Amino acid sequence: MHGVLLLDKPYGASSNQALQKCKWLLQAEKGGHTGVLDPLATGLLPLCFGDATKFAQRMLDADKRYVATLKLGATTTTGDLEGEVLQTSPLRPDRTAVDEAIAHFTGEYEQVPPMYSALKHEGRPLYEYARAGIHIERPARRITIYAIEVLSFSEDELVLDVRCSKGTYIRTLSEDIGARLGCGAHLSGLRRTETAGFRLEETITVAEFEAMTLAERDARLLPADSLLADLPAVTLDAAATDKLTHGLSVRFPSEDGTIAGLRVYGDTGSGQTSFLGLAELLDQVLYPRRLLSTVVHS
């Protein structure tokens, strides 16, 4: 079972719970998710199975897009609606103040990761320290907010469409916007809508996936090379394919001196062109970097 499932993760389930459920439904031996969505978040969660897991790391590095709902006038211990209320404020911003705050956080900025996160400190996730009442100093990380659009705005609620780089914590962004507005805010809803070229409209819910037959579930999987769609591709003849799939380098004349990542296709004996995996081009020589186990020869 090899491929990628675009899941609409349900509210309340952890990313790992969603993965294990779908892994069981597919009867797959190997699976992994491509970046954690908190239990309170919903939306696009690409799941990789079989050989597709070899390329999952690229998804972790991809840009993301979210619809974030901010509750104005209150801060919480966790930065979202799961935590206890810390402070409340009767102040409410007008649209001009909202637009100014959004503009302030658009572009690069130094963001401090939240205590309630899975980031590790001395081998333990930060949320374990937070639950124990222990505060850990966290260095700020440079992230990029490409764009923020106001989808709706009322006295107590602000809904934003956010496009951002990897490593962005929308809970922290919500708190920072609330602090900038002077009234405080916390995240009351989060839905991921895009990542690495995949869109929410392409997803399937757990309930829909469960209602399918095993053959229908298998047919729902995208091929492993869909994770590499942004990379240039090359196709090898039968002789070069045989060498590469034995772990050998292949002479490949090209005007490009170095290409760090290439999708490679070739004839594996079926008479049809098949996806082989990931390779690197250095000085007109193609080196295998990560090949599908189904095409690697012993």
Short mmCIF file of C-alpha atoms in Angstrom, two decimals:
data_model
loop_
_atom_site.label_atom_id
_atom_site.label_comp_id
_atom_site.label_asym_id
_atom_site.label_seq_id
_atom_site.Cartn_x
_atom_site.Cartn_y
_atom_site.Cartn_z
CA MET A 1 0.00 0.00 0.00
CA HIS A 2 1.85 3.07 -1.27
CA GLY A 3 0.52 6.59 -1.66
CA VAL A 4 -0.79 9.79 -0.13
CA LEU A 5 -4.21 10.36 1.43
CA LEU A 6 -5.46 13.93 1.74
CA LEU A 7 -7.53 13.78 4.91
CA ASP A 8 -9.84 16.39 6.39
CA LYS A 9 -8.83 15.83 10.00
CA PRO A 10 -11.79 15.98 12.36
CA TYR A 11 -12.09 18.23 15.40
CA GLY A 12 -10.90 16.63 18.63
CA ALA A 13 -8.67 13.97 17.10
CA SER A 14 -4.89 14.14 17.24
CA SER A 15 -2.94 13.83 14.01
CA ASN A 16 -1.62 10.45 15.17
CA GLN A 17 -5.11 9.18 15.99
CA ALA A 18 -6.28 10.15 12.50
CA LEU A 19 -3.23 8.45 10.99
CA GLN A 20 -3.71 5.22 12.93
CA LYS A 21 -7.39 5.05 11.98
CA CYS A 22 -6.64 5.44 8.27
CA LYS A 23 -3.68 3.09 8.47
CA TRP A 24 -5.99 0.43 9.89
CA LEU A 25 -8.63 1.10 7.23
CA LEU A 26 -5.99 0.64 4.51
CA GLN A 27 -4.40 -2.38 6.21
CA ALA A 28 -1.10 -0.58 5.64
CA GLU A 29 2.10 -1.64 7.37
CA LYS A 30 3.81 1.75 7.28
CA GLY A 31 2.37 5.23 7.61
CA GLY A 32 3.19 8.75 8.73
CA HIS A 33 1.68 12.22 8.81
CA THR A 34 3.24 15.34 7.37
CA GLY A 35 3.09 17.84 10.19
CA VAL A 36 0.99 17.92 13.33
CA LEU A 37 -2.44 19.53 13.50
CA ASP A 38 -3.60 20.12 17.08
CA PRO A 39 -6.69 18.17 18.20
CA LEU A 40 -8.72 21.42 18.17
CA ALA A 41 -7.67 22.13 14.57
CA THR A 42 -9.32 20.65 11.50
CA GLY A 43 -8.59 20.49 7.80
CA LEU A 44 -5.96 19.31 5.38
CA LEU A 45 -3.65 16.61 6.75
CA PRO A 46 -1.69 14.67 4.10
CA LEU A 47 -1.00 11.12 5.28
CA CYS A 48 1.73 9.00 3.68
CA PHE A 49 1.72 5.23 3.41
CA GLY A 50 4.35 2.73 2.31
CA ASP A 51 7.08 4.19 0.13
CA ALA A 52 5.44 7.62 0.14
CA THR A 53 6.72 8.07 3.72
CA LYS A 54 10.24 8.44 2.25
CA PHE A 55 9.29 11.85 0.90
CA ALA A 56 7.17 13.12 3.80
CA GLN A 57 9.92 15.40 5.13
CA ARG A 58 9.45 17.76 2.20
CA MET A 59 5.88 18.36 3.37
CA LEU A 60 7.12 19.48 6.77
CA ASP A 61 9.13 22.22 5.06
CA ALA A 62 6.22 23.45 2.93
CA ASP A 63 4.29 26.70 3.29
CA LYS A 64 0.83 26.51 4.84
CA ARG A 65 -2.53 28.31 4.66
CA TYR A 66 -5.15 28.49 7.42
CA VAL A 67 -8.48 30.00 8.31
CA ALA A 68 -8.02 31.21 11.89
CA THR A 69 -10.81 32.40 14.19
CA LEU A 70 -9.72 34.76 16.97
CA LYS A 71 -11.81 35.44 20.07
CA LEU A 72 -11.18 39.05 21.03
CA GLY A 73 -11.11 40.42 24.58
CA ALA A 74 -9.62 37.45 26.43
CA THR A 75 -6.28 35.66 26.75
CA THR A 76 -5.90 32.06 27.92
CA THR A 77 -3.15 29.89 29.42
CA THR A 78 -2.81 27.85 26.22
CA GLY A 79 -3.46 30.56 23.65
CA ASP A 80 -6.60 28.76 22.50
CA LEU A 81 -10.06 27.92 23.82
CA GLU A 82 -8.76 24.85 25.70
CA GLY A 83 -6.98 26.93 28.34
CA GLU A 84 -8.17 28.85 31.35
CA VAL A 85 -8.88 32.54 30.94
CA LEU A 86 -6.00 34.71 32.13
CA GLN A 87 -7.22 38.24 31.42
CA THR A 88 -10.24 39.91 29.90
CA SER A 89 -10.65 43.39 28.45
CA PRO A 90 -13.68 45.50 27.56
CA LEU A 91 -11.70 47.23 24.82
CA ARG A 92 -12.63 46.41 21.25
CA PRO A 93 -10.71 47.52 18.15
CA ASP A 94 -12.19 49.12 15.07
CA ARG A 95 -11.43 47.94 11.55
CA THR A 96 -8.65 50.50 11.12
CA ALA A 97 -6.81 49.08 14.15
CA VAL A 98 -7.32 45.53 12.86
CA ASP A 99 -5.86 46.42 9.47
CA GLU A 100 -2.88 48.12 11.14
CA ALA A 101 -2.20 45.09 13.34
CA ILE A 102 -2.38 42.71 10.38
CA ALA A 103 0.02 44.87 8.40
CA HIS A 104 2.44 44.86 11.33
CA PHE A 105 2.68 41.06 11.33
CA THR A 106 2.79 40.60 7.56
CA GLY A 107 6.29 39.74 6.39
CA GLU A 108 9.11 38.31 8.49
CA TYR A 109 8.95 38.50 12.24
CA GLU A 110 10.54 36.86 15.27
CA GLN A 111 7.98 34.54 16.82
CA VAL A 112 8.42 32.85 20.20
CA PRO A 113 6.99 29.30 20.11
CA PRO A 114 4.24 28.67 22.69
CA MET A 115 4.82 26.62 25.83
CA TYR A 116 1.90 24.43 24.82
CA SER A 117 3.69 22.93 21.82
CA ALA A 118 5.43 19.68 20.87
CA LEU A 119 8.85 21.33 20.60
CA LYS A 120 11.40 19.46 22.68
CA HIS A 121 13.49 20.76 25.59
CA GLU A 122 16.00 18.25 27.01
CA GLY A 123 14.10 15.44 25.34
CA ARG A 124 10.64 16.38 26.63
CA PRO A 125 7.92 18.28 24.76
CA LEU A 126 7.29 21.78 26.05
CA TYR A 127 3.63 21.06 26.83
CA GLU A 128 4.71 18.61 29.55
CA TYR A 129 6.61 21.41 31.32
CA ALA A 130 3.65 23.75 30.81
CA ARG A 131 1.22 21.28 32.38
CA ALA A 132 3.58 20.95 35.34
CA GLY A 133 3.68 24.73 35.76
CA ILE A 134 7.31 25.00 34.65
CA HIS A 135 8.24 27.88 32.37
CA ILE A 136 11.03 27.32 29.82
CA GLU A 137 12.68 30.18 27.98
CA ARG A 138 12.29 29.68 24.22
CA PRO A 139 14.38 31.46 21.59
CA ALA A 140 12.42 33.35 18.97
CA ARG A 141 12.35 31.90 15.47
CA ARG A 142 12.14 33.88 12.25
CA ILE A 143 8.98 32.97 10.35
CA THR A 144 7.22 34.61 7.42
CA ILE A 145 3.59 35.66 7.12
CA TYR A 146 3.05 36.04 3.38
CA ALA A 147 -0.46 37.46 3.60
CA ILE A 148 -3.37 37.93 6.01
CA GLU A 149 -6.88 38.66 4.79
CA VAL A 150 -9.86 39.54 6.99
CA LEU A 151 -12.72 37.17 6.18
CA SER A 152 -15.06 38.54 8.81
CA PHE A 153 -14.94 40.93 11.77
CA SER A 154 -17.37 41.57 14.59
CA GLU A 155 -17.09 43.02 18.07
CA ASP A 156 -15.80 39.81 19.67
CA GLU A 157 -14.53 37.73 16.74
CA LEU A 158 -12.00 38.09 13.95
CA VAL A 159 -11.68 35.49 11.18
CA LEU A 160 -8.47 35.56 9.13
CA ASP A 161 -7.09 33.81 6.06
CA VAL A 162 -3.37 33.34 6.80
CA ARG A 163 -0.63 32.22 4.38
CA CYS A 164 2.60 31.48 6.21
CA SER A 165 5.93 29.65 6.23
CA LYS A 166 6.75 26.42 8.00
CA GLY A 167 7.19 26.70 11.75
CA THR A 168 4.49 29.34 12.19
CA TYR A 169 2.29 28.96 15.26
CA ILE A 170 -1.12 30.46 14.53
CA ARG A 171 -1.95 30.42 18.24
CA THR A 172 1.03 32.67 18.88
CA LEU A 173 0.13 34.89 15.93
CA SER A 174 -3.38 35.25 17.37
CA GLU A 175 -2.01 36.22 20.77
CA ASP A 176 0.41 38.69 19.19
CA ILE A 177 -2.36 40.30 17.16
CA GLY A 178 -4.52 40.53 20.28
CA ALA A 179 -1.70 42.19 22.21
CA ARG A 180 -1.15 44.63 19.35
CA LEU A 181 -4.85 45.50 19.40
CA GLY A 182 -4.72 46.09 23.15
CA CYS A 183 -7.67 43.83 23.97
CA GLY A 184 -6.01 40.42 24.00
CA ALA A 185 -7.12 37.43 21.95
CA HIS A 186 -6.94 33.67 21.75
CA LEU A 187 -7.46 31.15 18.98
CA SER A 188 -10.99 29.72 19.01
CA GLY A 189 -10.88 27.87 15.69
CA LEU A 190 -8.28 26.74 13.15
CA ARG A 191 -8.67 25.05 9.79
CA ARG A 192 -5.77 24.23 7.46
CA THR A 193 -6.74 24.86 3.86
CA GLU A 194 -3.50 24.42 1.89
CA THR A 195 -0.05 22.88 2.15
CA ALA A 196 2.60 22.13 -0.50
CA GLY A 197 0.19 22.66 -3.38
CA PHE A 198 -2.55 20.43 -1.91
CA ARG A 199 -5.92 22.02 -1.15
CA LEU A 200 -8.72 21.36 1.33
CA GLU A 201 -11.15 20.77 -1.56
CA GLU A 202 -9.20 17.59 -2.42
CA THR A 203 -9.65 15.99 1.00
CA ILE A 204 -11.88 13.22 2.29
CA THR A 205 -13.30 12.86 5.80
CA VAL A 206 -12.65 9.85 8.02
CA ALA A 207 -16.34 8.91 7.84
CA GLU A 208 -16.32 9.01 4.03
CA PHE A 209 -13.12 6.96 3.91
CA GLU A 210 -14.51 4.39 6.34
CA ALA A 211 -17.64 3.92 4.20
CA MET A 212 -15.54 2.81 1.20
CA THR A 213 -14.39 -0.68 0.29
CA LEU A 214 -10.69 -1.48 0.61
CA ALA A 215 -10.29 -1.25 -3.17
CA GLU A 216 -11.97 2.16 -3.19
CA ARG A 217 -9.72 3.36 -0.38
CA ASP A 218 -6.64 2.21 -2.27
CA ALA A 219 -7.86 4.01 -5.40
CA ARG A 220 -8.27 7.19 -3.37
CA LEU A 221 -4.52 7.38 -2.67
CA LEU A 222 -2.43 9.79 -4.69
CA PRO A 223 0.87 8.42 -6.06
CA ALA A 224 4.04 8.96 -4.06
CA ASP A 225 5.46 11.36 -6.65
CA SER A 226 2.63 13.80 -5.94
CA LEU A 227 4.76 14.88 -2.95
CA LEU A 228 7.51 15.95 -5.38
CA ALA A 229 5.38 17.66 -8.02
CA ASP A 230 7.32 20.92 -7.69
CA LEU A 231 10.63 19.28 -8.65
CA PRO A 232 11.94 18.91 -12.21
CA ALA A 233 11.66 15.42 -13.72
CA VAL A 234 13.90 13.23 -15.90
CA THR A 235 13.18 9.94 -17.64
CA LEU A 236 15.82 7.22 -18.07
CA ASP A 237 16.08 4.44 -20.64
CA ALA A 238 16.04 0.78 -19.58
CA ALA A 239 19.82 0.48 -19.18
CA ALA A 240 20.15 3.62 -17.06
CA THR A 241 17.11 2.59 -15.03
CA ASP A 242 18.73 -0.75 -14.23
CA LYS A 243 21.93 0.94 -13.03
CA LEU A 244 20.17 3.53 -10.89
CA THR A 245 17.89 0.99 -9.22
CA HIS A 246 20.98 -1.04 -8.32
CA GLY A 247 22.27 2.02 -6.45
CA LEU A 248 24.75 3.08 -9.14
CA SER A 249 25.27 6.55 -10.58
CA VAL A 250 24.25 7.26 -14.16
CA ARG A 251 25.88 9.53 -16.73
CA PHE A 252 23.27 12.15 -17.65
CA PRO A 253 24.30 14.93 -20.07
CA SER A 254 22.67 18.18 -19.01
CA GLU A 255 23.29 21.90 -19.28
CA ASP A 256 22.44 22.18 -15.59
CA GLY A 257 25.52 21.69 -13.43
CA THR A 258 23.79 20.81 -10.14
CA ILE A 259 20.19 20.01 -9.28
CA ALA A 260 19.69 18.93 -5.67
CA GLY A 261 16.36 17.22 -6.24
CA LEU A 262 15.00 15.47 -9.33
CA ARG A 263 12.02 13.21 -9.85
CA VAL A 264 13.29 10.21 -11.78
CA TYR A 265 11.21 7.92 -14.01
CA GLY A 266 12.30 4.88 -15.97
CA ASP A 267 11.47 1.50 -17.48
CA THR A 268 11.49 -1.12 -14.71
CA GLY A 269 10.68 -3.98 -17.07
CA SER A 270 6.95 -3.50 -17.31
CA GLY A 271 7.23 -1.70 -20.63
CA GLN A 272 5.80 1.40 -18.98
CA THR A 273 7.49 4.39 -17.42
CA SER A 274 7.41 4.22 -13.63
CA PHE A 275 8.39 6.60 -10.85
CA LEU A 276 11.73 5.50 -9.40
CA GLY A 277 12.35 8.07 -6.69
CA LEU A 278 14.53 11.04 -5.92
CA ALA A 279 17.99 11.69 -7.39
CA GLU A 280 20.61 14.44 -7.48
CA LEU A 281 22.47 15.75 -10.51
CA LEU A 282 26.13 16.71 -10.05
CA ASP A 283 28.39 17.55 -13.00
CA GLN A 284 26.28 15.56 -15.50
CA VAL A 285 26.12 12.51 -13.24
CA LEU A 286 22.86 11.36 -11.68
CA TYR A 287 23.10 9.90 -8.17
CA PRO A 288 20.25 7.99 -6.49
CA ARG A 289 19.19 9.64 -3.25
CA ARG A 290 15.89 8.07 -2.21
CA LEU A 291 14.36 5.31 -4.32
CA LEU A 292 11.12 3.39 -3.94
CA SER A 293 11.71 0.01 -2.29
CA THR A 294 9.48 -1.52 -4.98
CA VAL A 295 12.02 -0.66 -7.70
CA VAL A 296 15.31 -1.23 -5.84
CA HIS A 297 17.10 -4.41 -6.93
CA SER A 298 19.15 -6.53 -4.58
#
